[in-house]
GROMACS .gro file of C-alpha atoms in nm:
model
   83
    1MET     CA    1   3.822  -6.690   3.405
    2SER     CA    2   3.833  -6.752   3.778
    3ASP     CA    3   4.077  -6.863   4.012
    4ALA     CA    4   3.882  -7.235   3.996
    5VAL     CA    5   4.124  -7.472   3.799
    6THR     CA    6   3.888  -7.694   3.634
    7ARG     CA    7   3.504  -7.695   3.515
    8PRO     CA    8   3.304  -7.929   3.717
    9GLU     CA    9   3.191  -8.258   3.541
   10SER     CA   10   2.824  -8.218   3.640
   11SER     CA   11   2.583  -7.995   3.847
   12ASP     CA   12   2.287  -8.068   4.060
   13ALA     CA   13   2.083  -7.797   3.850
   14GLU     CA   14   2.096  -7.539   3.554
   15VAL     CA   15   1.946  -7.238   3.504
   16ASP     CA   16   1.937  -7.098   3.127
   17ALA     CA   17   1.927  -6.723   3.188
   18SER     CA   18   2.022  -6.668   2.811
   19GLY     CA   19   1.869  -6.343   2.664
   20LEU     CA   20   1.799  -6.192   3.014
   21ASN     CA   21   1.913  -5.882   3.133
   22CYS     CA   22   2.069  -5.802   3.470
   23PRO     CA   23   1.946  -5.833   3.736
   24LEU     CA   24   1.722  -6.133   3.604
   25PRO     CA   25   2.012  -6.423   3.546
   26LEU     CA   26   2.120  -6.347   3.912
   27LEU     CA   27   1.748  -6.361   4.053
   28LYS     CA   28   1.694  -6.696   3.874
   29ALA     CA   29   2.006  -6.841   4.013
   30LYS     CA   30   1.927  -6.701   4.354
   31LEU     CA   31   1.549  -6.870   4.319
   32GLU     CA   32   1.729  -7.211   4.229
   33LEU     CA   33   2.004  -7.177   4.479
   34ASN     CA   34   1.707  -7.155   4.742
   35ARG     CA   35   1.560  -7.505   4.640
   36LEU     CA   36   1.921  -7.678   4.632
   37ASN     CA   37   2.104  -7.840   4.962
   38ARG     CA   38   2.436  -7.728   5.081
   39GLY     CA   39   2.715  -7.836   4.887
   40ASP     CA   40   2.491  -7.893   4.578
   41VAL     CA   41   2.616  -7.726   4.229
   42LEU     CA   42   2.431  -7.492   4.023
   43LYS     CA   43   2.552  -7.406   3.645
   44VAL     CA   44   2.401  -7.078   3.517
   45ILE     CA   45   2.391  -7.000   3.160
   46ALA     CA   46   2.378  -6.624   3.071
   47THR     CA   47   2.433  -6.379   2.791
   48ASP     CA   48   2.451  -6.065   2.983
   49ALA     CA   49   2.809  -5.963   3.020
   50GLY     CA   50   2.727  -5.786   3.322
   51SER     CA   51   2.679  -6.112   3.488
   52GLN     CA   52   3.013  -6.176   3.522
   53ARG     CA   53   3.030  -5.882   3.807
   54ASP     CA   54   2.719  -5.990   3.945
   55PHE     CA   55   2.799  -6.362   4.022
   56ARG     CA   56   3.145  -6.272   4.160
   57SER     CA   57   3.012  -6.013   4.393
   58PHE     CA   58   2.711  -6.219   4.487
   59ALA     CA   59   2.920  -6.551   4.535
   60ARG     CA   60   3.141  -6.325   4.759
   61LEU     CA   61   2.892  -6.177   4.958
   62ALA     CA   62   2.636  -6.466   4.989
   63GLY     CA   63   2.946  -6.705   5.092
   64HIS     CA   64   2.877  -6.945   4.815
   65GLU     CA   65   3.155  -7.055   4.586
   66LEU     CA   66   3.199  -6.966   4.237
   67LEU     CA   67   3.367  -7.283   4.129
   68HIS     CA   68   3.423  -7.185   3.765
   69GLU     CA   69   3.324  -6.924   3.499
   70GLU     CA   70   3.359  -6.920   3.131
   71ALA     CA   71   3.296  -6.682   2.874
   72ASP     CA   72   3.289  -6.801   2.485
   73ALA     CA   73   3.133  -6.598   2.218
   74GLY     CA   74   2.911  -6.400   2.431
   75ILE     CA   75   2.788  -6.684   2.653
   76TYR     CA   76   2.889  -6.683   3.014
   77THR     CA   77   2.876  -7.007   3.219
   78TYR     CA   78   2.889  -7.042   3.590
   79TRP     CA   79   2.926  -7.286   3.829
   80LEU     CA   80   2.823  -7.204   4.209
   81ARG     CA   81   2.850  -7.423   4.517
   82LYS     CA   82   2.569  -7.367   4.755
   83ALA     CA   83   2.691  -7.271   5.087
   0.00000   0.00000   0.00000
């Protein structure tokens, strides 16, 4: 769980990267973020446990805000706000 308190109510776009292994969930998310406007929220669904490390690092390095993350029964969901 991240430091973010609550899960965003909605997102501007969604990427379902279920069944994809590293680094594909992150690559799909990057491509979608490129299409979004600054401040938009992207929801990403992944099943790769390594995606937790990847998305935390990516958000920090790229300047995007990782608003919230959830892990439930092998499904990892992230909400990123585009910088």
